[in-house]
Short mmCIF file of C-alpha atoms and ligand atoms in Angstrom, two decimals:
data_model
loop_
_atom_site.label_atom_id
_atom_site.label_comp_id
_atom_site.label_asym_id
_atom_site.label_seq_id
_atom_site.Cartn_x
_atom_site.Cartn_y
_atom_site.Cartn_z
CA MET T 1 104.62 -88.34 1.40
CA LYS T 2 104.15 -85.33 -0.85
CA GLU T 3 100.37 -85.37 -0.20
CA ILE T 4 100.90 -85.58 3.55
CA ARG T 5 103.38 -82.69 3.47
CA GLU T 6 100.95 -80.57 1.50
CA ARG T 7 98.14 -81.40 3.93
CA LEU T 8 100.36 -80.44 6.87
CA ASP T 9 101.21 -77.15 5.14
CA GLU T 10 97.48 -76.48 4.74
CA ILE T 11 96.89 -77.16 8.43
CA ALA T 12 99.77 -74.86 9.39
CA GLU T 13 98.29 -72.20 7.14
CA GLU T 14 94.89 -72.55 8.83
CA ARG T 15 96.55 -72.18 12.20
CA THR T 16 97.90 -68.75 11.28
CA GLN T 17 94.50 -67.74 9.89
CA PHE T 18 92.89 -68.56 13.24
CA HIS T 19 95.69 -66.75 15.13
CA LEU T 20 96.51 -69.86 17.13
CA ASN T 21 99.89 -69.56 18.81
CA GLU T 22 102.06 -72.26 20.26
CA VAL T 23 102.60 -71.74 23.98
CA VAL T 24 105.01 -73.85 26.01
CA PRO T 25 104.17 -73.64 29.71
CA GLN T 26 107.28 -72.78 31.70
CA SER T 27 108.07 -75.05 34.60
CA GLY T 28 108.01 -73.19 37.87
CA ALA T 29 105.58 -70.66 36.43
CA GLU T 30 103.25 -68.79 38.78
CA VAL T 31 100.01 -70.44 39.84
CA GLY T 32 97.43 -69.73 37.11
CA GLU T 33 95.42 -66.71 38.22
CA GLU T 34 92.13 -68.58 38.08
CA ARG T 35 93.46 -71.18 40.52
CA GLN T 36 95.00 -68.67 42.92
CA THR T 37 93.25 -68.32 46.25
CA GLY T 38 93.43 -65.88 49.14
CA SER T 39 92.17 -65.82 52.69
CA ILE T 40 89.05 -63.76 51.97
CA ILE T 41 85.80 -65.73 51.60
CA THR T 42 84.37 -65.11 48.16
CA GLN T 43 81.11 -66.98 48.65
CA SER T 44 78.35 -64.68 49.97
CA HIS T 45 76.68 -67.50 51.90
CA VAL T 46 78.41 -70.75 52.83
CA TYR T 47 75.95 -73.60 53.36
CA GLY T 48 76.30 -76.51 55.74
CA ARG T 49 79.88 -76.17 56.92
CA ASP T 50 79.37 -74.86 60.46
CA GLU T 51 80.03 -78.22 62.07
CA ASP T 52 83.21 -78.83 60.06
CA LYS T 53 84.39 -75.36 61.00
CA GLU T 54 83.69 -75.90 64.69
CA ILE T 55 85.66 -79.15 64.76
CA ILE T 56 88.71 -77.60 63.15
CA VAL T 57 88.60 -74.34 65.12
CA GLU T 58 88.23 -76.30 68.36
CA ASN T 59 91.24 -78.46 67.50
CA LEU T 60 93.31 -75.40 66.68
CA VAL T 61 92.50 -73.24 69.69
CA ASN T 62 92.19 -76.05 72.25
CA PRO T 63 94.57 -78.76 71.08
CA VAL T 64 93.97 -81.92 73.13
CA ALA T 65 97.58 -82.99 73.29
CA CYS T 66 100.55 -80.71 72.96
CA CYS T 67 102.96 -82.45 70.66
CA ASP T 68 106.50 -81.26 70.00
CA ASP T 69 106.04 -81.85 66.31
CA ILE T 70 104.47 -79.05 64.30
CA PHE T 71 100.68 -79.37 64.17
CA VAL T 72 99.56 -80.10 60.59
CA TYR T 73 95.86 -80.46 59.92
CA PRO T 74 94.87 -81.78 56.45
CA ILE T 75 91.47 -81.11 54.85
CA VAL T 76 90.82 -83.65 52.09
CA GLY T 77 88.13 -83.97 49.44
CA ILE T 78 87.49 -84.06 45.72
CA GLY T 79 87.77 -80.96 43.53
CA GLY T 80 85.16 -78.27 44.08
CA LEU T 81 83.88 -79.75 47.35
CA GLY T 82 84.72 -76.66 49.37
CA LYS T 83 88.09 -77.34 51.03
CA THR T 84 89.43 -73.85 50.34
CA THR T 85 86.15 -72.28 51.45
CA LEU T 86 86.26 -74.21 54.73
CA ALA T 87 89.88 -73.20 55.31
CA GLN T 88 88.88 -69.57 54.69
CA MET T 89 86.06 -69.85 57.24
CA VAL T 90 88.48 -71.21 59.83
CA TYR T 91 91.13 -68.62 59.02
CA ASN T 92 88.65 -65.77 59.45
CA ASP T 93 87.01 -67.10 62.60
CA GLU T 94 87.26 -64.62 65.45
CA ARG T 95 88.59 -67.20 67.95
CA VAL T 96 91.31 -68.17 65.50
CA GLY T 97 92.21 -64.52 64.99
CA MET T 98 92.54 -64.04 68.76
CA HIS T 99 94.45 -67.28 69.35
CA PHE T 100 97.21 -66.92 66.75
CA GLU T 101 99.73 -64.08 66.75
CA LEU T 102 100.23 -64.36 63.03
CA ARG T 103 98.10 -65.81 60.23
CA ILE T 104 99.48 -66.55 56.79
CA TRP T 105 97.75 -67.81 53.65
CA VAL T 106 99.67 -69.29 50.75
CA CYS T 107 98.25 -70.94 47.63
CA ILE T 108 100.55 -73.76 46.50
CA SER T 109 98.86 -75.59 43.59
CA GLU T 110 100.91 -77.93 41.40
CA ASP T 111 104.35 -76.41 41.74
CA PHE T 112 105.79 -77.28 45.14
CA SER T 113 109.05 -75.36 44.99
CA VAL T 114 110.42 -74.94 48.52
CA LYS T 115 112.13 -71.66 47.69
CA LYS T 116 109.03 -70.26 46.03
CA ILE T 117 106.85 -71.27 48.98
CA ILE T 118 109.23 -69.67 51.49
CA LYS T 119 109.12 -66.46 49.46
CA ALA T 120 105.33 -66.59 49.33
CA ILE T 121 105.09 -67.12 53.10
CA ILE T 122 107.40 -64.15 53.75
CA GLY T 123 105.36 -62.06 51.30
CA SER T 124 102.07 -62.96 52.96
CA ALA T 125 103.41 -62.46 56.51
CA THR T 126 104.98 -59.07 55.80
CA GLY T 127 102.50 -57.82 53.24
CA THR T 128 105.28 -56.97 50.77
CA ALA T 129 106.78 -58.96 47.93
CA CYS T 130 109.93 -60.78 48.97
CA GLU T 131 113.15 -60.25 47.00
CA ASP T 132 114.62 -63.11 45.04
CA LEU T 133 117.42 -64.21 47.38
CA GLU T 134 119.31 -67.47 47.68
CA LEU T 135 117.71 -70.22 49.72
CA ASP T 136 119.78 -69.73 52.86
CA PRO T 137 118.97 -66.02 53.45
CA LEU T 138 115.33 -66.78 52.63
CA GLN T 139 115.23 -69.55 55.23
CA ARG T 140 116.76 -67.26 57.84
CA ARG T 141 114.40 -64.42 57.04
CA LEU T 142 111.41 -66.73 57.37
CA GLN T 143 112.67 -68.08 60.67
CA ASP T 144 113.11 -64.52 61.97
CA ILE T 145 109.45 -63.90 61.16
CA LEU T 146 108.08 -67.14 62.64
CA ASN T 147 110.50 -67.54 65.51
CA ARG T 148 108.68 -68.50 68.73
CA LYS T 149 105.40 -67.24 67.37
CA ARG T 150 102.12 -69.10 67.57
CA TYR T 151 101.31 -68.82 63.91
CA LEU T 152 98.67 -70.31 61.66
CA LEU T 153 99.76 -71.10 58.13
CA VAL T 154 97.33 -72.27 55.45
CA LEU T 155 98.91 -74.16 52.57
CA ASP T 156 96.05 -74.27 50.11
CA ASP T 157 95.71 -76.76 47.27
CA VAL T 158 98.77 -78.96 47.72
CA TRP T 159 99.44 -81.58 45.03
CA SER T 160 103.04 -82.67 45.59
CA GLU T 161 103.54 -86.14 46.99
CA ASP T 162 107.29 -85.55 47.32
CA GLU T 163 108.03 -86.26 50.97
CA GLU T 164 111.59 -85.01 50.69
CA LYS T 165 110.48 -81.52 49.62
CA TRP T 166 107.92 -81.34 52.42
CA ASP T 167 110.57 -82.34 54.99
CA ARG T 168 112.80 -79.53 53.72
CA LEU T 169 110.04 -76.98 54.13
CA LYS T 170 108.84 -78.37 57.43
CA CYS T 171 112.31 -78.01 59.00
CA VAL T 172 112.23 -74.29 58.29
CA LEU T 173 108.70 -73.93 59.64
CA ALA T 174 109.43 -75.79 62.86
CA CYS T 175 110.70 -72.71 64.70
CA GLY T 176 107.32 -71.43 65.93
CA SER T 177 106.09 -71.74 69.49
CA THR T 178 103.97 -74.62 70.80
CA GLY T 179 100.60 -74.53 69.13
CA ALA T 180 101.88 -73.15 65.83
CA SER T 181 99.66 -74.85 63.26
CA ILE T 182 99.39 -75.54 59.57
CA ILE T 183 96.20 -76.28 57.64
CA VAL T 184 96.74 -78.12 54.36
CA THR T 185 94.00 -78.48 51.77
CA THR T 186 94.43 -81.19 49.18
CA ARG T 187 92.54 -83.54 46.89
CA SER T 188 95.05 -86.30 47.60
CA ARG T 189 94.87 -88.62 50.58
CA LYS T 190 98.52 -89.45 50.03
CA VAL T 191 99.50 -85.79 50.38
CA ALA T 192 97.37 -85.61 53.52
CA SER T 193 99.04 -88.63 55.07
CA ILE T 194 102.54 -87.43 54.17
CA MET T 195 102.03 -83.95 55.61
CA GLY T 196 99.49 -84.46 58.39
CA THR T 197 100.37 -84.88 62.06
CA PHE T 198 96.69 -84.96 62.89
CA PRO T 199 93.95 -87.26 61.45
CA MET T 200 92.76 -85.86 58.14
CA HIS T 201 89.44 -84.04 57.96
CA HIS T 202 87.42 -85.74 55.20
CA LEU T 203 85.02 -83.23 53.78
CA SER T 204 81.66 -84.68 52.84
CA GLY T 205 79.26 -83.39 50.20
CA LEU T 206 76.50 -80.90 51.04
CA SER T 207 73.02 -82.30 51.66
CA GLU T 208 70.44 -82.07 48.88
CA ASP T 209 68.61 -79.33 50.79
CA GLU T 210 71.78 -77.27 51.13
CA CYS T 211 72.56 -77.82 47.46
CA LEU T 212 69.09 -76.67 46.52
CA LEU T 213 69.49 -73.45 48.52
CA LEU T 214 72.78 -72.76 46.77
CA PHE T 215 71.27 -73.66 43.42
CA LYS T 216 68.35 -71.27 43.94
CA GLU T 217 70.73 -68.51 45.01
CA ARG T 218 72.59 -68.89 41.72
CA ALA T 219 69.59 -69.56 39.50
CA PHE T 220 67.21 -66.92 40.80
CA GLY T 221 69.53 -64.37 42.43
CA GLN T 222 67.55 -61.55 44.01
CA GLU T 223 64.36 -62.51 42.17
CA LYS T 224 61.57 -62.69 44.69
CA GLU T 225 59.46 -65.06 42.66
CA GLU T 226 60.72 -68.52 41.99
CA ARG T 227 59.17 -70.24 39.07
CA PRO T 228 57.88 -73.61 40.32
CA ASN T 229 58.74 -75.43 37.10
CA LEU T 230 62.34 -74.21 37.35
CA VAL T 231 62.57 -75.21 41.02
CA ALA T 232 61.36 -78.70 40.11
CA ILE T 233 64.03 -78.96 37.41
CA GLY T 234 66.57 -77.59 39.88
CA LYS T 235 65.77 -80.36 42.35
CA GLU T 236 66.50 -82.97 39.70
CA ILE T 237 69.72 -81.25 38.66
CA VAL T 238 70.92 -80.92 42.24
CA LYS T 239 70.56 -84.67 42.80
CA LYS T 240 73.15 -85.25 40.11
CA CYS T 241 75.67 -82.88 41.69
CA ARG T 242 76.40 -85.31 44.55
CA GLY T 243 76.85 -82.54 47.08
CA VAL T 244 79.64 -80.74 45.19
CA PRO T 245 79.02 -76.98 45.52
CA LEU T 246 81.12 -76.07 42.50
CA ALA T 247 78.87 -78.22 40.28
CA VAL T 248 75.73 -76.79 41.91
CA LYS T 249 76.92 -73.22 41.39
CA SER T 250 77.89 -73.76 37.77
CA LEU T 251 74.60 -75.42 36.87
CA GLY T 252 72.63 -72.82 38.84
CA SER T 253 74.29 -70.08 36.83
CA LEU T 254 73.41 -71.84 33.59
CA MET T 255 69.79 -72.02 34.69
CA ARG T 256 69.81 -68.30 35.44
CA TYR T 257 70.94 -67.59 31.93
CA LYS T 258 68.30 -69.94 30.56
CA SER T 259 65.55 -68.50 32.75
CA GLN T 260 66.39 -65.03 31.46
CA SER T 261 66.02 -66.22 27.88
CA ASN T 262 63.47 -68.69 26.64
CA PHE T 263 63.59 -71.61 29.06
N1 ATP U 1 79.48 -74.75 51.63
C1 ATP U 1 79.42 -73.99 50.53
N2 ATP U 1 78.34 -73.23 50.27
C2 ATP U 1 78.28 -72.47 49.15
N3 ATP U 1 79.27 -72.41 48.22
C3 ATP U 1 80.36 -73.14 48.43
C4 ATP U 1 80.51 -73.97 49.59
N4 ATP U 1 81.70 -74.58 49.53
C5 ATP U 1 82.28 -74.15 48.39
N5 ATP U 1 81.49 -73.30 47.74
C6 ATP U 1 81.77 -72.68 46.44
O1 ATP U 1 82.10 -73.74 45.55
C7 ATP U 1 83.24 -73.43 44.76
C8 ATP U 1 84.35 -74.45 45.01
O2 ATP U 1 84.77 -74.32 46.36
P1 ATP U 1 86.31 -74.45 46.78
O3 ATP U 1 87.17 -73.66 45.86
O4 ATP U 1 86.37 -74.14 48.23
O5 ATP U 1 86.54 -76.01 46.50
P2 ATP U 1 87.87 -76.85 46.68
O6 ATP U 1 87.48 -78.12 47.34
O7 ATP U 1 88.91 -76.03 47.35
O8 ATP U 1 88.27 -77.15 45.17
P3 ATP U 1 89.72 -77.48 44.57
O9 ATP U 1 90.01 -78.93 44.89
O10 ATP U 1 89.54 -77.25 43.09
O11 ATP U 1 90.70 -76.56 45.18
C9 ATP U 1 83.63 -72.01 45.12
O12 ATP U 1 83.04 -71.14 44.17
C10 ATP U 1 83.00 -71.77 46.49
O13 ATP U 1 82.65 -70.41 46.66
MG1 MG U 2 90.76 -75.35 46.76
#
């Protein structure tokens, strides 16, 4: 026991030498900055998503059937496949801008707190941070904003499979006019089936050709000359990315670094 205690003391001592601090994540904390998203497209060129965009925009601006229930359109796919990017393309489409009186973007991530989401929606709709009020005044304020409006709300990156919480939020959102719509992006089919009132949009991977274009953009940047040996390696790498743009981008960037050194 004595030996173990001494060893633990040594480890604790090393921890202070390396300046490692214990951090306990607070529940209900803000979405980590690196996971936060906004409505502005960050990708300079988006490959191979025109058809997906058309389908969603068409469904939003010319809904086939007018249902009384709020229109919730889920976009589903694995991490890094481009769900957020597709939602951004739809959000910024001119026809969508003309069709909806109000567009709101909220990044949800892992913490699905109804109060926090209502505050975020009010903040995004008004362009100013919402005060920390009790739930009831927040609900009323949100309903004043959405009341009888044809709004588009994007709930990006939803993880919660808690149906009860979604029902509580949905009741508050149900005050818009006919055609008010919500786009949900999620990795989870269960989330999509809980929230969706419309068949989910399964996002597929990019084709190898599209991946290669993205890879070259990252690996060679503005360079006019592509080195054939690097392109050949790129083609092999891209095959392993299975159409996931995040993987293609990351590996393309690594290649750029390598090609600038001694690849
Ligand atoms: N079609 C595309 N063409 C080029 N780049 C893309 C495309 N789709 C996504 N990207 C890029 O790939 C990365 C991941 O995309 P995005 O964040 O949209 O994925 P996601 O499916 O929302 O991931 P997550 O499940 O983690 O939220 C981003 O850097 C984005 O700019
Ligand atoms: Mg996303």
